[in-house]
Coordinates of C-alpha atoms in Angstrom, one line a residue:
X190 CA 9.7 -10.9 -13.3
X191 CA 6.7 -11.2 -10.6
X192 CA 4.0 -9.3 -10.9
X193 CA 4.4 -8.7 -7.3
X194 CA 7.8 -7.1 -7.6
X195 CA 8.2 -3.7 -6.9
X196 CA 5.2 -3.9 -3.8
X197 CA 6.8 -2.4 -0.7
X198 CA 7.3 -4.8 1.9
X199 CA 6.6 -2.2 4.5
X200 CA 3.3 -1.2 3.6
X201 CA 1.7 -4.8 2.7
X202 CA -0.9 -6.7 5.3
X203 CA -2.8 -10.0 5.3
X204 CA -6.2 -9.7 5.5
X205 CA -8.6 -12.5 5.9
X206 CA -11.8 -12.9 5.2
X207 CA -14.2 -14.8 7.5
X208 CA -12.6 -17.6 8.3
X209 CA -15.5 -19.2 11.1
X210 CA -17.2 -22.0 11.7
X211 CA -20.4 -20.8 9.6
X212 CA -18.4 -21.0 6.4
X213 CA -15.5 -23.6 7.0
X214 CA -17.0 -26.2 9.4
X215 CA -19.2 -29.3 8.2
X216 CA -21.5 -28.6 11.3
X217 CA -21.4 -24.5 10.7
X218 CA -24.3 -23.2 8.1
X219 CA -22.8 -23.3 5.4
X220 CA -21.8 -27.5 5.9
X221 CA -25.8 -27.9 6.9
X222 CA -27.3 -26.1 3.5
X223 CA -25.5 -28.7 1.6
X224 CA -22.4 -26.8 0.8
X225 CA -18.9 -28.6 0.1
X226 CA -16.9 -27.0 3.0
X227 CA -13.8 -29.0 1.8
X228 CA -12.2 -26.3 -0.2
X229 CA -13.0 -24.0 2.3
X230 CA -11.1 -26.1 5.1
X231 CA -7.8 -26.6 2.6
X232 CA -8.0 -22.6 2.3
X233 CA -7.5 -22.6 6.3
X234 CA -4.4 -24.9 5.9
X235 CA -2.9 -22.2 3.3
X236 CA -4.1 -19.2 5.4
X237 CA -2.8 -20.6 8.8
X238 CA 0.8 -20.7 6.9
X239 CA 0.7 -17.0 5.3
X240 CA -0.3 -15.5 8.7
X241 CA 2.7 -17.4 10.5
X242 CA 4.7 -16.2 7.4
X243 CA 3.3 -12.8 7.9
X244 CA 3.6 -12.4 11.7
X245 CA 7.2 -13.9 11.6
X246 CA 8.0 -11.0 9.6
X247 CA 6.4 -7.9 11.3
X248 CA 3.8 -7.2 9.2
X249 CA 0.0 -7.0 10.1
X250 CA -2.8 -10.3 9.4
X251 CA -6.0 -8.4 10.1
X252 CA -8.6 -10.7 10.5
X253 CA -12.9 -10.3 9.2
X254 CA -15.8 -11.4 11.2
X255 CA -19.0 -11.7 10.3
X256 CA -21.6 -11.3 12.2
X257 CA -25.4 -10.8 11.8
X258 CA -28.2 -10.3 14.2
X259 CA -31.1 -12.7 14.6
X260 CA -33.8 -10.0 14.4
X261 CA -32.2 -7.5 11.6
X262 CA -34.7 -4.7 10.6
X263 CA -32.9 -3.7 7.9
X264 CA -32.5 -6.8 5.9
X265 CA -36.3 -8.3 7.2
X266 CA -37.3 -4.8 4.7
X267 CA -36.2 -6.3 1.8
X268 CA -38.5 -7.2 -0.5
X269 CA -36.7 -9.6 -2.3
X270 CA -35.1 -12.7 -0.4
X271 CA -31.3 -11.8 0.9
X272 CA -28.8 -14.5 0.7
X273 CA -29.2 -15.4 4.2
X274 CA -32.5 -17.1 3.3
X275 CA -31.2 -19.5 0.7
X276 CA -29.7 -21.4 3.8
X277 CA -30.7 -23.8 6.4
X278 CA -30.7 -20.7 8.5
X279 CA -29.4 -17.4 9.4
X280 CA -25.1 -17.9 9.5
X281 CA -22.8 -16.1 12.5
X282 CA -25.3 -15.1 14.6
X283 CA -23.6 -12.7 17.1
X284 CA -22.5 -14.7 20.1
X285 CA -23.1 -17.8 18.4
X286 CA -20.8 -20.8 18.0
X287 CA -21.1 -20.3 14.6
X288 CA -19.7 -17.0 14.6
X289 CA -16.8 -18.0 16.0
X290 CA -13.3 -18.4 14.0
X291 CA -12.3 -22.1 13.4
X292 CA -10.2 -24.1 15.4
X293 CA -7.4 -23.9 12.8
X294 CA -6.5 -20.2 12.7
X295 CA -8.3 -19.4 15.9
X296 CA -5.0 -19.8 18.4
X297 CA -3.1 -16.6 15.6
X298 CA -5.9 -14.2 16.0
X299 CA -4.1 -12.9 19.6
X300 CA -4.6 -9.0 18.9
X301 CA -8.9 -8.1 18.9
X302 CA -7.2 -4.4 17.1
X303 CA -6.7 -6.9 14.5
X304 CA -10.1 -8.0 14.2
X305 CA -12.8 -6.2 12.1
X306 CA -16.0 -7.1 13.1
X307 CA -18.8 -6.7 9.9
X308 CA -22.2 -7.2 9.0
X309 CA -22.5 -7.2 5.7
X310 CA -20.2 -8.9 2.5
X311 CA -17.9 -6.4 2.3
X312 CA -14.9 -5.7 4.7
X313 CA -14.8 -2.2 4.5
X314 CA -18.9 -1.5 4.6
X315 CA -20.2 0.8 7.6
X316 CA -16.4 -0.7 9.5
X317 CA -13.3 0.5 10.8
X318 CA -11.1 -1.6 8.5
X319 CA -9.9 1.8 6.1
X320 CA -8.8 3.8 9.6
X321 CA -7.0 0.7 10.8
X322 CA -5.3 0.4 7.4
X323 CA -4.1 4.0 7.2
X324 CA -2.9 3.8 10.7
X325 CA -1.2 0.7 9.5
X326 CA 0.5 2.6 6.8
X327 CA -0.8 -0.2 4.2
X328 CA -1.0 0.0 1.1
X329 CA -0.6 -3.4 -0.5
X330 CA -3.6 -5.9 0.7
X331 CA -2.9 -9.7 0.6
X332 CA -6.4 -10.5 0.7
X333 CA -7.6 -14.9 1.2
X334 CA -11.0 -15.9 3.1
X335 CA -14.3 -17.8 2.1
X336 CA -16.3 -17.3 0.1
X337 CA -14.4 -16.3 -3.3
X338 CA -17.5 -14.6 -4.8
X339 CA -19.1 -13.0 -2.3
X340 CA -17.5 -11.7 0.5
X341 CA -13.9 -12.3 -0.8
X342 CA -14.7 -10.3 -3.8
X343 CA -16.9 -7.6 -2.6
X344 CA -13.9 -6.4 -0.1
X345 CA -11.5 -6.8 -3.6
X346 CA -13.3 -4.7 -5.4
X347 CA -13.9 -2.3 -2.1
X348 CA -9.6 -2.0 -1.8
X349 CA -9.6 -1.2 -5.6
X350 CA -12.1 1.6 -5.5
X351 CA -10.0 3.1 -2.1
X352 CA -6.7 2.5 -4.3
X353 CA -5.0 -0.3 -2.7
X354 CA -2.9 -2.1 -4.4
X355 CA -4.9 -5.4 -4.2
X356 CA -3.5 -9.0 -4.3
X357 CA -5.6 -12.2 -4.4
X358 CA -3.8 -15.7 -2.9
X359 CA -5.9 -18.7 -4.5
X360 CA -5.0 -20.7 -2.4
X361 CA -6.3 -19.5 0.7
X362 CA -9.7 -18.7 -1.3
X363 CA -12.4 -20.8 -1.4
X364 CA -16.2 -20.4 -3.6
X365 CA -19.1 -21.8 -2.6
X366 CA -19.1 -23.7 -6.4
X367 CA -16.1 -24.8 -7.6
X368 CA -17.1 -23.9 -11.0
X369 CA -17.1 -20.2 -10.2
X370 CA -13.7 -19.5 -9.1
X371 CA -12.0 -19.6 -12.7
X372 CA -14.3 -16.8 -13.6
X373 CA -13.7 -15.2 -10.4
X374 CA -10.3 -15.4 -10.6
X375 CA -9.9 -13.9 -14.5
X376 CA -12.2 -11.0 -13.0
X377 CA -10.0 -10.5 -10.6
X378 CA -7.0 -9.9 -12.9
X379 CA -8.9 -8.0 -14.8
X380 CA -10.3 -5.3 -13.3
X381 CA -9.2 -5.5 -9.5
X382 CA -5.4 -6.3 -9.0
X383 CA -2.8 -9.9 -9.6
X384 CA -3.8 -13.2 -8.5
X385 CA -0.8 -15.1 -7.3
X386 CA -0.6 -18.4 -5.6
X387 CA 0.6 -18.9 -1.7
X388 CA 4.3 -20.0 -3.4
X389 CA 4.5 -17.0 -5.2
X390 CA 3.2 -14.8 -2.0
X391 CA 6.0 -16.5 0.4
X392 CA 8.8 -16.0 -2.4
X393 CA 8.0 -12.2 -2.8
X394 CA 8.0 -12.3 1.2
X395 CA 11.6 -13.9 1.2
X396 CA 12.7 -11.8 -1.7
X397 CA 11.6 -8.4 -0.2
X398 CA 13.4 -8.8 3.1
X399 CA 16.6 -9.3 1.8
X400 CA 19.2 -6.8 2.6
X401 CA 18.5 -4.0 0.0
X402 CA 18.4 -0.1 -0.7
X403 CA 14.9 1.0 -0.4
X404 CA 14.8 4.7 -2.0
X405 CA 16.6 8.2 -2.7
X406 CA 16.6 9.6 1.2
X407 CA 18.5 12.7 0.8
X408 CA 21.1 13.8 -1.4
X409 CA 24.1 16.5 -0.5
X410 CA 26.0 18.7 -2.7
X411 CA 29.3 20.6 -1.4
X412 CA 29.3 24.5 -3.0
X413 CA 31.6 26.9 -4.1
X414 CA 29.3 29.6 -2.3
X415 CA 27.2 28.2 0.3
X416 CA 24.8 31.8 0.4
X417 CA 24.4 31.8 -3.8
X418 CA 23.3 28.0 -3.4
X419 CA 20.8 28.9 -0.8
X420 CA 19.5 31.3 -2.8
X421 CA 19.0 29.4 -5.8
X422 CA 17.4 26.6 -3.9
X423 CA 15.5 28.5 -1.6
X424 CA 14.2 31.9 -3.4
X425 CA 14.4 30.4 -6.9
X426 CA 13.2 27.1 -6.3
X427 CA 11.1 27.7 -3.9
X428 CA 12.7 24.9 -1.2
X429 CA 12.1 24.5 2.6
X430 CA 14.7 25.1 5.6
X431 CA 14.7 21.3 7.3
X432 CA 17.7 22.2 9.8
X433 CA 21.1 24.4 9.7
X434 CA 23.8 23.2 12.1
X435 CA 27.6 22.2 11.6
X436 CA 28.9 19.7 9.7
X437 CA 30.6 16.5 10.8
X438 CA 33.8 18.7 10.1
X439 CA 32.7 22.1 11.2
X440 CA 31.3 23.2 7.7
X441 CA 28.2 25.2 7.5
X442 CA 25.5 22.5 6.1
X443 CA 21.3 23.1 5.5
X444 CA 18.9 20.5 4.8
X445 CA 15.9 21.1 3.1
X446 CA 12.7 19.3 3.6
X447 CA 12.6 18.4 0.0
X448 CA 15.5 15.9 0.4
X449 CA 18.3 18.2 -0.8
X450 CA 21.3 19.1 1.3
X451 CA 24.0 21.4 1.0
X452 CA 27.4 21.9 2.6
X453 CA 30.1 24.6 2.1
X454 CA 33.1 23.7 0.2
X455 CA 36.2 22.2 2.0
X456 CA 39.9 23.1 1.6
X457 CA 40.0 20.4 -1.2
X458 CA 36.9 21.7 -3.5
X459 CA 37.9 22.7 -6.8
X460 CA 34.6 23.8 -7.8
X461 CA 34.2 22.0 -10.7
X462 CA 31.1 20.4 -11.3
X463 CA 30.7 16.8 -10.0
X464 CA 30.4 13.4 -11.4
X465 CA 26.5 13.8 -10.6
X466 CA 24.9 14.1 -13.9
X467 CA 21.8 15.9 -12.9
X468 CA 19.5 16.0 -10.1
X469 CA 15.6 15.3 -10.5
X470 CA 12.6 16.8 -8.2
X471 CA 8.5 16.3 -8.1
X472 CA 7.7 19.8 -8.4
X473 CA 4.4 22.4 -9.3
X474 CA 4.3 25.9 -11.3
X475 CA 7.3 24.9 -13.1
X476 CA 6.6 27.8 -15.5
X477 CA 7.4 30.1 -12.9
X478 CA 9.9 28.3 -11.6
X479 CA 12.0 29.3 -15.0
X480 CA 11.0 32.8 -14.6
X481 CA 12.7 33.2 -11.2
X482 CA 15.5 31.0 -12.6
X483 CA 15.7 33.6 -15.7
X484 CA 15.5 36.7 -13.4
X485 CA 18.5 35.4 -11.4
X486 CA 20.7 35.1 -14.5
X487 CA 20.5 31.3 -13.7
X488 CA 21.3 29.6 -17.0
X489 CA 17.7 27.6 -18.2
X490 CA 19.1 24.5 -19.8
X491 CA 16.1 22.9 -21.9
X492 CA 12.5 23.6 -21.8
X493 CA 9.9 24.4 -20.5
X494 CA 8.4 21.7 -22.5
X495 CA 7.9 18.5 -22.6
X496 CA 9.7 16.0 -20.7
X497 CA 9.8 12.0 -19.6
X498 CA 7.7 12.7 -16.7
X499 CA 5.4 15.7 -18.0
X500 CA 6.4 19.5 -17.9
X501 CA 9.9 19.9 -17.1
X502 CA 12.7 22.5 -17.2
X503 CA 16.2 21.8 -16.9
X504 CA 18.1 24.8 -14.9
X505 CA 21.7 25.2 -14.1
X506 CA 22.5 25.8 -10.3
X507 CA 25.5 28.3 -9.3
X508 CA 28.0 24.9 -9.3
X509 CA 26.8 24.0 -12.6
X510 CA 24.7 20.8 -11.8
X511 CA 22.0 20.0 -14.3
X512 CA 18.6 20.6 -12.1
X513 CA 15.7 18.4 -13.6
X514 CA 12.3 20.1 -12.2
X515 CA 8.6 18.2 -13.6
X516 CA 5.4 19.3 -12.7
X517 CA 3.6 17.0 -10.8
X518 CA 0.0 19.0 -11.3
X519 CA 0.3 18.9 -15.5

């Protein structure tokens, strides 16, 4: 099995890291201080395909740029040298040619929401890349760019530590040294998330858009006595009125906001309990929960005790489905 199944296709984004002439051109700063931009420029190649891949199926490629100033107070107070003076000079000056994105992804970056503009390694330092995220609904990060060990990695460790789920794609990563990505990569795996190659990234995207059932959405159970259910799940367990209205066939129904619904029994219900073999809900205070149960002469099947999820009890509802309740806060 991949060790990207079970990542929700929905909530999943490309983001890349600084691709710009500074770091992926021969004639940007990085190409000038004597730096082998050739990985870096094969990462573009790889990159360029997952964004199309990305875009073609609706989700979001947000896109890093960094920039520095030419006069910058803060790092000229350093004491020590900053990595900007290990170079032939200062890289992505704002406004400068070097700042720019490279020819080879620049024509995809259409949207500037998409762009996050930065000063510093990581993506999410003094930016707006979380808000965007969250307003995104993302969760999963796809996350390629140069370079693999300093601003790749600071923004995968910066997901980890805001719990993203946090993916790495090799081969739209490129290091400065060669020799360092192995140990990057083995750090990665580690501590921060899964590595997984672009082939792996574009089968997970095929895979995850077939036709499929996502998740539970609702369930509805017909009752013998529509008012003793509503009691049970409302007073007892301590559910939420969503709506009340007629059913399809003139039936009283109510749907809660917990996901339950219920619907009064038709000419054809017998009353006997269904082929459902229980029901299961996230809930909190399960303790009490069995004392209301208890003080309504609701039947308490097992517990409270343990369970396969933490604290449960197992209650019997007025039509005699098994009612699994676990406590989310234990």
């Amino acid at each position: 099995m991949s060790a990207l199944a079970g990542l929700a296709r929905e909530s999943a984004a490309l983001l890349v890291i600084d691709p710009q002439n500074a770091f992926v051109h021969p004639e940007g700063t990085l190409g000038l201080s004597g730096v082998n931009i050739a990985p870096a420029q094969a990462a573009m190649q790889s990159i360029r395909r997952l964004a199309e891949q990305f875009k073609a199926a609706g989700l979001p490629v947000i896109w890093t740029q960094q920039v520095h100033l030419e006069q910058d107070a803060s790092r000229d107070a350093k004491v020590l040298a900053s990595h900007t003076a290990k170079r032939a000079r200062v890289s992505a000056i704002s406004g400068s040619w070097d700042a720019a994105f490279v020819d080879e992804v620049a024509d995809l970056i259409d949207d500037p929401t998409y762009v996050v503009v930065k000063h510093r390694f990581g993506a999410f330092y003094e930016t707006r890349l979380d808000a965007l995220l969250r307003m995104l609904g993302v969760k999963t990060l796809f996350v390629t760019g140069v370079t693999a060990n300093a601003c790749v990695e600071t923004t995968l460790r910066e997901a980890y530590l805001r719990d993203y789920d946090v993916v790495a794609v090799t081969d739209g990563i490129a290091a400065v040294r060669p020799e360092w990505i192995d140990t990057a990569q083995a750090v990665w795996a580690q501590y921060l998330g899964v590595v997984a190659d672009e082939e792996e990234v574009a089968d997970w995207l095929e895979h995850s858009g077939r036709p499929q059932a996502l998740g539970l959405h609702h369930l509805l159970l017909e009752t013998k006595d529509l008012e003793a259910s509503e009691r049970f799940y409302f007073d007892v367990l301590g559910f939420d009125e969503r709506k009340r209205e007629a059913f399809r066939d003139g039936r009283k129904f109510v749907a809660t906001h917990q996901g339950l619904a219920l619907v009064e029994g038709g000419p054809d219900f017998t009353g006997a309990a269904s082929t459902l073999e229980h029901l299961c809900f996230r809930s909190r205070g399960i303790d009490a929960i069995a004392e209301r149960a208890r003080a309504g002469d609701h039947r308490i099947i097992r517990g409270p005790g343990p369970g396969p999820y933490g604290h449960t009890v197992y209650i019997e509802d007025p039509d005699g489905n098994e009612i699994e309740l676990f406590d989310i806060s234990v």
